[in-house]
Amino acid sequence: MSFALRRLAHSLFVLWAVVTILFLMFRLMPGNPLAAYINEQLSEDDQRLIMAQFGLNRPLYEQYVIYLWNLVQGNLGMSFFRREPVWDVLKSALPNTLILTITGLVIAYIFGILTGAWLATKRGTLAEAVIVPAALATRAAPEFWIGMILLTIFAFTFGWFPSGGANSAGAAYTSEWDRILSRDYALHLVLPALTLALYLQGLPLLLMRSTMLEILHDEFITMAKIKGLSPWRITIHHAARNALLPVATAFALGLGATLGGNVVVETVFSWPGLGRLLVAAVSQSDYPLAQGAFFLISLVLIILNLIVDLVYGWLDPRVSHG
Amino acid sequence: MANVQMPAQSLPAGQGGNAFVAGLRRILRDPFSVAALVIYVLLVLVAIFADQLMTHDPTQIQFRANGRVATNQPVSEAFLLGTTNLGRDIYSQLIAGSRNALMVGVTAAISVAALGTLVGLLSGYFGGRIDAFLMRLADVALAIPFLPFVIVLSGFFRANTWNVVIAVALLLWPNTARVIRSQVLTVKERAYVEAARVTGASDLRILFVHVAPNILPLTFLYGSVAIGWAILTEAAVSFVGFGDPSRISWGFMLQDAFVSQALSRGSWNWFLPPGICIIMVVIAGFFLARGAEEVLFPKLRS
């Protein structure tokens, strides 16, 4: 219990720090410090309204307090380019990013863990000589480049999957769930999720393999062998369970890179998620939207990290009681 | 990679020269490390002799014998890797890109390694409040989504390769710092550090003369991995369109190919080579790290 509370407090602290950095970063933008909220194309009345709402005519520390208060209430300002509240724009992109990330992660970790565990029992075989360098190469490749190759093969050469977007143009859906659960959406999801999974599987695969190799030499494994347990039982029940902890650690440490990497994958496949929104906002100098997208990506990252840590503490009691 | 569960083990201490030579010998016996060194040497040589290796000016539009612009040429003797949709020589761009990769990789590696080592040293040696503060800072840096941060930074400030290097340094030091810190914690308990303290050596002297040399191999290890990260990051930033427009990099080439519909045209000769070059340089860092791990952590030798 106290572990969960401590962990929550830590997350809140990190969130506060990130939010503060964000505040300073967008105030340090070149040009007018007010540029983060106001551009000249807005009408005089709108400008004055936003000035008052965000306290832009007051000293910096007051602006900071107002900024925090607005954030707590979910008020992220107005998008310059789209002329609607930032939160509304983000809300429509968030599910797409979450679905893409989680699908990619799940495929990558299931595949990586199973293949890595299997590979540990195949020392010195051809499978090892082929798969280990291949896994290293996918880790070393630019994520978007993997996407470009999949796109060329499966979308442009064979035409099996659509080349971009999340839904076919002109399709109408009764609800958001209806849209996400449609076959069309699933077809659009295949290539970006596969790109993400291909990029991510190397880490769990290699880590699972090396930890398994270490554990298979441990005394309790020898003991299990002496007891006459089947190799399968030893691999899965005794070795794999213990090898999962470092993989879980790596998973938590890798979340940041995963979410960040989404930005390029979403760009390659025109996937309407937060990353693509961020890129568009930055290139259009849409400060409020860029700030909002960055904030939401950070928030998702912090929440995912919190969940992973809590699960981890539950898996390995040494952590929560340490 | 595999550093996550690496046990904090002791390094061979106090026998500087011999340990270094022995380590070097071991590296040269490991085929992966040799491959890594070959890749690095090749990259440096190509970057140095780029002017001699290029067959065309990479930014110049090329013409065919009949005076037409040589657009989308296939691989040929005149154009070793063909040409872009605007008639630029892909092979020469690839060679020119090596300079950018080397520059970004090396500067980022040095800054990450230097910053991480310094923080790790101070944090591990002094402990207490300094340690708590620096490690909190590391937590925060790790919580910032990496690529979005770099994109915002290079998008809002003038597109410039140095912004990428700065951003990489600002966000990647914590990994190095944490490992160095745990190493310092064990090194500072050693008898010779104690001896130095008894003879009245100052903290700074102990830190930089007695402790630092023992953690230097780790610094190199993390530096070599940072080379790869920096090049990948530069490529990603260029790809989403915030790269330095005045420089030819492999990431720029990929972005150029992507927005010029090279994919639907199936111009493999355009977008395959830059990706392979990036993989080679990044994987060299992994290989070296893998080889170095065996040197640093003798328990892993089998």
XYZ file of C-alpha atoms in Angstrom:
624
model
C 0.000 0.000 0.000
C 2.629 2.488 1.049
C 4.653 1.428 -1.991
C 1.750 2.345 -4.271
C 1.377 5.714 -2.543
C 5.091 6.443 -2.742
C 5.077 5.538 -6.396
C 2.053 7.758 -7.032
C 3.719 10.677 -5.285
C 6.796 10.140 -7.421
C 4.688 10.203 -10.605
C 2.995 13.414 -9.529
C 6.376 14.996 -8.861
C 7.669 13.997 -12.292
C 4.465 15.251 -13.912
C 4.862 18.597 -12.165
C 8.488 18.838 -13.310
C 7.624 18.021 -16.913
C 4.778 20.527 -16.906
C 7.102 23.201 -15.541
C 9.728 22.472 -18.172
C 6.987 22.698 -20.778
C 5.890 26.085 -19.422
C 9.422 27.458 -19.558
C 10.190 25.889 -22.928
C 7.216 27.481 -24.627
C 7.891 30.841 -22.952
C 11.430 30.740 -24.280
C 10.263 30.359 -27.854
C 11.948 32.812 -30.174
C 10.004 35.995 -30.754
C 7.102 37.300 -28.743
C 6.659 35.376 -25.484
C 2.935 35.765 -25.975
C 3.313 33.818 -29.213
C 2.623 30.622 -27.337
C -1.001 31.614 -27.095
C -1.809 34.419 -29.456
C -1.245 34.998 -33.109
C -2.090 38.051 -35.117
C -4.785 36.370 -37.127
C -7.088 36.154 -34.150
C -9.580 38.976 -33.800
C -8.953 41.730 -31.240
C -11.692 40.416 -28.994
C -10.400 36.858 -29.119
C -6.907 38.073 -28.312
C -8.114 39.994 -25.291
C -10.169 37.007 -24.132
C -7.166 34.687 -24.276
C -4.934 37.297 -22.651
C -7.302 37.385 -19.703
C -7.856 33.642 -19.601
C -4.157 32.829 -19.446
C -3.133 35.961 -17.561
C -0.606 36.852 -20.245
C -0.402 40.474 -19.134
C 0.682 39.512 -15.611
C 4.081 38.658 -14.123
C 5.633 35.306 -14.980
C 4.963 33.602 -11.646
C 1.291 34.514 -11.814
C 1.153 33.214 -15.359
C 2.651 30.006 -14.059
C -0.016 29.578 -11.415
C -2.747 30.313 -13.939
C -1.138 27.881 -16.365
C -1.163 25.102 -13.781
C -4.734 25.866 -12.825
C -5.822 25.790 -16.465
C -4.049 22.468 -16.981
C -5.775 20.930 -13.986
C -9.081 21.969 -15.503
C -8.070 20.572 -18.876
C -7.962 23.975 -20.526
C -5.105 23.860 -23.031
C -6.025 26.915 -25.067
C -7.163 27.304 -28.671
C -5.399 25.816 -31.679
C -4.232 28.643 -33.991
C -4.542 26.612 -37.099
C -7.703 24.635 -36.496
C -9.558 27.279 -34.510
C -10.959 24.854 -31.976
C -10.034 24.014 -28.404
C -6.749 22.085 -28.248
C -8.309 19.461 -26.045
C -10.952 18.635 -28.692
C -8.246 18.133 -31.308
C -6.199 15.943 -28.982
C -9.212 13.916 -27.892
C -9.798 12.629 -31.394
C -6.144 11.638 -31.839
C -5.534 9.984 -28.460
C -7.402 6.678 -29.107
C -5.540 6.161 -32.375
C -2.157 6.580 -30.686
C -3.079 4.339 -27.766
C -4.399 1.580 -30.010
C -1.348 1.695 -32.265
C 1.108 1.711 -29.348
C -0.558 -1.035 -27.359
C -1.051 -3.292 -30.394
C 2.588 -2.871 -31.383
C 3.843 -3.457 -27.839
C 1.717 -6.547 -27.253
C 2.763 -8.194 -30.532
C 6.412 -7.290 -29.960
C 6.619 -8.567 -26.387
C 4.676 -11.788 -26.944
C 6.788 -12.599 -29.996
C 10.051 -11.438 -28.420
C 9.603 -13.272 -25.120
C 8.575 -16.558 -26.726
C 11.263 -16.461 -29.403
C 13.930 -15.410 -26.899
C 13.042 -18.228 -24.493
C 13.042 -20.738 -27.326
C 16.333 -19.421 -28.669
C 18.022 -19.899 -25.298
C 17.585 -23.636 -25.711
C 19.136 -23.487 -29.206
C 22.678 -22.426 -28.421
C 25.120 -22.807 -31.284
C 22.484 -23.642 -33.890
C 21.738 -22.047 -37.234
C 18.600 -20.459 -35.749
C 20.775 -18.539 -33.295
C 23.226 -17.464 -35.980
C 20.391 -16.015 -38.065
C 17.945 -14.614 -35.510
C 20.327 -12.832 -33.124
C 21.950 -10.604 -35.795
C 18.524 -10.039 -37.370
C 17.127 -8.875 -34.041
C 20.115 -6.580 -33.572
C 19.638 -5.150 -37.055
C 15.966 -4.303 -36.452
C 16.995 -2.534 -33.239
C 19.577 -0.537 -35.162
C 17.329 0.395 -38.078
C 15.472 3.712 -38.134
C 11.861 2.939 -37.278
C 10.465 4.975 -40.134
C 12.741 3.187 -42.575
C 11.271 -0.176 -41.538
C 7.882 1.418 -42.175
C 8.963 2.643 -45.607
C 10.066 -0.857 -46.585
C 6.849 -2.493 -45.377
C 4.897 0.203 -47.174
C 6.720 -0.388 -50.449
C 6.295 -4.157 -50.283
C 2.818 -4.621 -48.862
C 1.002 -1.467 -49.927
C 2.592 -0.407 -53.211
C 3.866 -3.693 -54.679
C 1.222 -6.182 -53.535
C -1.546 -3.773 -52.630
C -2.645 -5.897 -49.674
C -2.972 -3.049 -47.236
C -3.864 0.648 -47.513
C -0.891 3.012 -47.671
C -1.982 5.496 -45.031
C -4.609 6.950 -42.739
C -6.780 5.130 -40.229
C -10.026 4.886 -42.185
C -10.940 4.943 -45.851
C -12.120 8.322 -47.078
C -15.856 8.824 -47.067
C -16.638 6.009 -44.664
C -19.284 6.958 -42.102
C -19.578 5.507 -38.624
C -22.274 5.754 -36.015
C -19.843 6.068 -33.104
C -16.164 6.164 -32.212
C -16.293 2.519 -31.121
C -17.959 1.581 -34.360
C -15.118 3.258 -36.253
C -12.369 1.598 -34.230
C -13.904 -1.868 -34.350
C -14.461 -1.767 -38.103
C -12.594 -4.091 -40.465
C -11.412 -1.062 -42.386
C -9.655 0.338 -39.296
C -7.998 -3.021 -38.590
C -6.668 -3.152 -42.165
C -5.204 0.316 -41.796
C -3.669 -0.641 -38.461
C -1.741 -3.691 -39.725
C 1.285 -2.010 -41.302
C 1.959 0.706 -38.696
C 1.499 -1.776 -35.831
C 3.764 -4.264 -37.588
C 6.415 -1.586 -38.052
C 6.297 -0.727 -34.374
C 6.346 -4.405 -33.387
C 9.295 -5.184 -35.669
C 11.236 -2.335 -34.155
C 10.360 -3.250 -30.573
C 10.707 -7.052 -30.590
C 14.507 -7.041 -30.587
C 14.859 -5.866 -26.992
C 12.644 -8.492 -25.271
C 14.005 -11.188 -27.582
C 17.682 -10.545 -26.863
C 17.147 -9.839 -23.192
C 14.972 -12.904 -22.648
C 17.561 -15.040 -24.399
C 20.548 -13.785 -22.405
C 18.747 -13.930 -19.035
C 17.464 -17.421 -19.778
C 20.986 -18.535 -20.647
C 22.209 -17.243 -17.314
C 19.377 -18.813 -15.344
C 19.678 -22.190 -17.069
C 23.056 -22.549 -15.359
C 21.675 -21.815 -11.910
C 21.607 -24.433 -9.187
C 17.860 -24.646 -8.883
C 17.661 -25.637 -12.547
C 20.171 -28.420 -11.964
C 18.051 -29.432 -9.013
C 14.955 -29.551 -11.202
C 16.843 -31.692 -13.717
C 17.913 -34.078 -10.967
C 14.295 -34.315 -9.884
C 13.624 -35.591 -13.401
C 11.322 -32.781 -14.557
C 10.757 -32.539 -18.304
C 12.891 -29.976 -20.224
C 9.724 -28.153 -21.256
C 8.577 -27.812 -17.674
C 11.999 -26.596 -16.602
C 12.180 -24.032 -19.411
C 8.735 -22.583 -18.869
C 7.973 -22.978 -15.175
C 11.406 -22.542 -13.684
C 13.565 -20.499 -16.037
C 11.156 -18.346 -18.062
C 9.277 -17.071 -15.021
C 12.451 -15.745 -13.483
C 13.723 -14.327 -16.745
C 10.591 -12.214 -17.131
C 11.582 -9.661 -14.477
C 14.478 -8.039 -16.372
C 12.236 -7.990 -19.443
C 9.619 -6.135 -17.421
C 12.266 -3.628 -16.319
C 13.388 -3.099 -19.885
C 9.756 -2.714 -20.923
C 9.299 0.123 -18.447
C 12.550 1.804 -19.450
C 11.672 1.470 -23.130
C 8.212 3.015 -22.907
C 9.530 6.510 -23.458
C 11.333 5.532 -26.626
C 8.249 3.643 -27.810
C 5.879 6.557 -27.434
C 8.410 8.937 -28.919
C 9.033 6.599 -31.812
C 5.344 6.710 -32.625
C 5.911 10.160 -34.018
C 7.822 8.894 -37.036
C 5.698 5.788 -37.566
C 2.557 7.907 -37.545
C 4.197 10.245 -40.033
C 5.104 7.430 -42.435
C 1.592 5.985 -42.406
C -0.315 9.271 -42.012
C -1.795 7.696 -38.907
C -3.979 10.374 -37.244
C -2.440 10.161 -33.776
C -0.775 12.460 -31.278
C 2.687 12.191 -32.823
C 1.565 13.268 -36.250
C -0.447 16.056 -34.658
C 2.664 17.237 -32.841
C 4.711 17.292 -36.045
C 1.983 19.205 -37.873
C 1.582 21.660 -34.988
C 5.313 22.362 -34.794
C 5.663 22.904 -38.524
C 2.653 25.259 -38.525
C 3.954 27.100 -35.429
C 0.695 26.166 -33.734
C 2.126 26.632 -30.226
C -0.920 25.762 -28.126
C -1.539 22.563 -30.043
C 2.134 21.548 -29.933
C 2.234 22.226 -26.198
C -0.963 20.266 -25.654
C 0.199 17.300 -27.718
C 3.532 17.226 -25.903
C 1.756 17.419 -22.555
C -0.599 14.570 -23.407
C 2.210 12.330 -24.713
C 4.140 12.968 -21.474
C 1.045 12.282 -19.400
C 0.399 8.975 -21.165
C 4.037 8.040 -20.631
C 3.937 8.848 -16.912
C 0.699 6.923 -16.406
C 1.980 3.879 -18.297
C 5.182 3.966 -16.241
C 3.178 4.120 -13.036
C 1.078 1.121 -14.053
C 4.151 -0.880 -15.061
C 5.882 -0.091 -11.768
C 2.872 -1.082 -9.704
C 2.525 -4.366 -11.583
C 6.257 -4.893 -11.213
C 6.118 -4.363 -7.461
C 3.341 -6.905 -7.318
C 5.303 -9.420 -9.434
C 8.490 -9.036 -7.442
C 7.792 -8.388 -3.743
C 11.449 -7.471 -3.199
C 10.741 -4.180 -4.986
C 7.685 -3.089 -3.032
C 9.167 -4.013 0.330
C 12.658 -2.747 -0.406
C 20.571 -3.408 -24.272
C 21.552 -6.070 -21.839
C 22.759 -3.469 -19.370
C 19.466 -3.520 -17.510
C 20.320 -6.355 -15.193
C 24.054 -6.081 -15.347
C 25.535 -6.799 -11.938
C 27.652 -3.968 -10.593
C 30.946 -5.761 -10.561
C 34.391 -4.630 -9.766
C 36.799 -3.560 -12.446
C 40.412 -4.556 -12.442
C 41.768 -1.643 -10.461
C 45.138 -0.107 -10.002
C 46.847 -1.888 -12.873
C 46.000 0.682 -15.522
C 48.371 -0.097 -18.389
C 48.240 -3.855 -18.299
C 44.488 -4.016 -17.888
C 44.082 -1.681 -20.818
C 46.300 -3.762 -23.098
C 44.612 -6.952 -21.955
C 41.207 -5.402 -22.608
C 42.292 -4.291 -26.056
C 43.552 -7.766 -26.832
C 40.303 -9.287 -25.751
C 38.366 -6.847 -27.919
C 40.493 -7.795 -30.911
C 39.764 -11.464 -30.297
C 35.987 -10.912 -30.355
C 34.698 -10.987 -33.962
C 31.829 -8.633 -33.126
C 34.148 -5.986 -31.723
C 36.430 -6.305 -34.730
C 33.445 -5.842 -37.023
C 32.498 -2.727 -35.060
C 35.992 -1.274 -35.329
C 36.055 -1.993 -39.073
C 32.765 -0.121 -39.509
C 34.014 2.871 -37.520
C 37.306 3.020 -39.409
C 35.432 2.764 -42.703
C 33.080 5.591 -41.687
C 35.971 7.834 -40.719
C 37.886 7.069 -43.922
C 34.843 7.687 -46.129
C 34.142 10.955 -44.328
C 37.753 12.116 -44.720
C 38.061 11.152 -48.377
C 34.482 12.064 -49.301
C 35.598 14.624 -51.888
C 37.684 12.004 -53.690
C 35.004 9.308 -53.441
C 32.101 11.359 -54.759
C 31.487 11.023 -58.488
C 29.229 14.071 -58.756
C 28.324 17.146 -56.743
C 25.568 15.762 -54.477
C 23.512 18.946 -54.685
C 23.902 19.473 -58.419
C 21.234 18.457 -60.929
C 22.678 16.008 -63.460
C 21.970 15.912 -67.183
C 21.924 13.133 -69.699
C 23.823 13.182 -72.991
C 20.769 14.526 -74.817
C 20.587 17.518 -72.488
C 17.556 16.298 -70.555
C 17.610 16.258 -66.750
C 18.677 12.789 -65.590
C 15.674 12.090 -63.338
C 15.050 8.725 -61.684
C 17.959 7.021 -63.391
C 18.488 3.370 -62.474
C 21.773 2.017 -61.172
C 24.374 2.446 -63.901
C 28.046 3.113 -64.455
C 27.469 6.843 -64.724
C 25.263 6.936 -61.624
C 26.408 4.182 -59.268
C 23.154 4.194 -57.285
C 20.981 5.998 -59.799
C 19.539 9.482 -59.430
C 16.749 11.159 -57.491
C 13.519 12.433 -59.003
C 15.223 15.794 -59.507
C 18.317 14.283 -61.093
C 20.803 14.275 -58.216
C 23.357 11.525 -57.828
C 22.339 9.210 -54.966
C 25.758 7.612 -54.475
C 27.430 10.986 -53.982
C 24.724 12.028 -51.505
C 25.339 8.824 -49.575
C 29.063 9.586 -49.369
C 28.412 13.196 -48.343
C 26.017 11.946 -45.639
C 28.835 10.096 -43.903
C 30.344 13.418 -42.815
C 27.157 14.495 -41.104
C 26.762 11.091 -39.444
C 30.315 11.182 -38.113
C 29.977 14.715 -36.811
C 26.619 14.206 -35.114
C 27.605 10.808 -33.754
C 30.914 11.842 -32.269
C 29.822 15.143 -30.737
C 26.708 13.598 -29.210
C 28.663 10.641 -27.880
C 31.224 12.909 -26.259
C 28.605 15.134 -24.657
C 26.461 12.246 -23.398
C 29.470 10.410 -22.018
C 30.951 13.542 -20.428
C 27.700 14.728 -18.848
C 26.677 11.252 -17.706
C 30.088 10.513 -16.241
C 30.292 13.816 -14.403
C 26.835 13.457 -12.876
C 27.487 9.810 -12.027
C 30.794 10.658 -10.349
C 29.417 13.514 -8.255
C 26.267 11.639 -7.362
C 28.008 8.427 -6.390
C 30.926 10.012 -4.587
C 29.216 12.690 -2.541
C 25.895 10.936 -1.980
C 23.385 12.629 0.299
C 21.502 15.641 -1.008
C 23.589 16.041 -4.150
C 22.849 12.445 -5.047
C 19.131 12.773 -4.326
C 18.881 15.951 -6.392
C 20.812 14.621 -9.388
C 18.935 11.322 -9.443
C 15.593 13.163 -9.280
C 16.781 15.192 -12.237
C 17.575 11.944 -14.024
C 14.046 10.665 -13.340
C 12.580 13.788 -14.877
C 14.835 13.648 -17.933
C 13.818 10.042 -18.494
C 10.130 10.924 -18.217
C 10.270 13.380 -21.094
C 9.283 11.713 -24.355
C 12.532 11.778 -26.248
C 11.734 12.287 -29.901
C 8.862 14.763 -29.359
C 11.225 16.858 -27.247
C 13.876 16.892 -29.955
C 11.281 17.747 -32.586
C 9.851 20.654 -30.609
C 13.334 21.944 -29.933
C 14.540 21.737 -33.519
C 11.203 22.827 -34.939
C 10.855 26.027 -32.934
C 14.465 27.060 -32.955
C 16.301 27.391 -36.234
C 16.639 23.978 -37.865
C 20.181 23.119 -36.986
C 22.096 19.903 -36.483
C 23.475 21.159 -33.159
C 19.989 21.315 -31.689
C 19.764 17.580 -32.218
C 23.088 17.052 -30.484
C 22.073 19.274 -27.567
C 18.742 17.526 -27.177
C 20.376 14.094 -27.276
C 22.847 15.172 -24.610
C 20.114 16.712 -22.430
C 17.961 13.599 -22.395
C 20.342 10.654 -22.725
C 22.791 11.340 -19.899
C 20.689 9.690 -17.151
C 21.297 6.126 -18.380
C 25.041 6.643 -18.317
C 24.912 8.532 -15.026
C 23.007 5.790 -13.217
C 25.412 3.055 -14.217
C 28.491 5.162 -13.457
C 27.004 6.107 -10.095
C 26.556 2.505 -9.018
C 30.091 1.766 -10.157
C 31.454 4.709 -8.152
C 29.635 3.438 -5.082
C 31.689 0.246 -5.153
C 34.968 1.839 -6.239
C 34.967 4.458 -3.466
C 34.954 1.745 -0.801
C 38.220 0.299 -2.084
C 41.316 0.278 0.117
C 43.376 2.519 -2.164
C 40.712 5.211 -2.106
C 40.695 4.948 1.659
C 44.481 5.200 1.621
C 44.365 8.327 -0.505
C 41.889 9.874 1.902
C 44.094 9.075 4.888
C 47.096 10.721 3.237
C 44.999 13.886 3.007
C 44.064 13.957 -0.670
C 41.234 16.364 -1.454
C 37.821 15.149 -2.632
C 38.464 16.445 -6.131
C 41.799 14.691 -6.312
C 40.346 11.394 -5.125
C 37.432 11.766 -7.509
C 39.392 12.510 -10.657
C 42.727 10.825 -9.998
C 41.679 7.682 -8.154
C 38.045 6.983 -8.935
C 37.502 8.336 -12.451
C 40.134 6.199 -14.254
C 38.391 3.085 -12.998
C 35.061 3.963 -14.490
C 36.453 5.229 -17.790
C 35.759 1.961 -19.671
C 32.055 2.333 -18.812
C 32.165 5.873 -20.160
C 33.496 4.612 -23.485
C 30.879 1.877 -23.564
C 27.990 4.281 -23.136
C 29.572 6.749 -25.496
C 29.733 4.182 -28.272
C 26.054 3.373 -27.870
C 25.226 7.091 -27.887
C 26.802 7.444 -31.357
C 24.046 5.224 -32.697
C 21.277 6.989 -30.816
C 22.388 10.370 -32.058
C 22.481 9.262 -35.686
C 19.069 7.607 -35.397
C 17.667 10.737 -33.771
C 19.102 13.031 -36.411
C 17.593 10.766 -39.074
C 14.165 10.825 -37.410
C 14.204 14.599 -36.999
C 15.227 15.071 -40.626
C 12.563 12.610 -41.677
C 9.708 14.560 -40.095
C 11.048 17.669 -41.807
C 12.988 19.577 -39.136
C 16.486 18.754 -40.273
C 19.166 21.203 -41.260
C 18.312 22.028 -44.884
C 21.864 23.041 -45.725
C 23.350 19.634 -44.931
C 23.011 16.316 -46.686
C 22.413 13.567 -44.166
C 21.136 10.019 -44.528
C 17.963 11.054 -42.741
C 17.479 13.902 -45.213
C 17.908 11.461 -48.115
C 15.210 9.198 -46.680
C 12.856 12.117 -46.172
C 13.539 13.335 -49.707
C 12.777 9.860 -51.074
C 9.619 9.564 -48.986
C 8.068 12.882 -49.987
C 9.092 12.429 -53.632
C 7.011 9.243 -53.966
C 10.081 7.013 -54.317
C 8.117 4.328 -52.478
C 5.238 4.007 -54.922
C 7.740 4.182 -57.783
C 9.666 1.328 -56.177
C 12.989 3.201 -56.268
C 14.751 0.805 -53.920
C 18.102 2.156 -55.064
C 17.140 5.452 -53.428
C 15.783 4.589 -49.998
C 17.542 1.308 -49.241
C 21.217 2.467 -49.093
C 20.844 5.291 -46.510
C 18.949 2.961 -44.163
C 21.621 0.292 -44.476
C 24.354 2.844 -43.733
C 22.503 3.957 -40.590
C 22.047 0.352 -39.444
C 25.767 -0.336 -39.921
C 26.896 2.586 -37.777
C 24.315 1.970 -35.051
C 24.967 -1.753 -34.915
C 28.692 -1.080 -34.540
C 27.876 0.612 -31.215
C 25.870 -2.454 -30.127
C 28.667 -4.817 -31.149
C 31.259 -2.819 -29.285
C 29.044 -2.643 -26.208
C 28.605 -6.394 -26.350
C 32.331 -6.995 -26.649
C 33.114 -4.420 -23.968
C 30.643 -6.047 -21.602
C 32.751 -9.178 -21.630
C 35.857 -7.157 -20.936
C 34.214 -5.179 -18.142
C 32.251 -8.005 -16.596
C 34.475 -11.067 -16.689
C 31.723 -13.213 -15.182
C 29.939 -13.191 -18.524
C 32.858 -14.909 -20.234
C 31.952 -18.468 -20.893
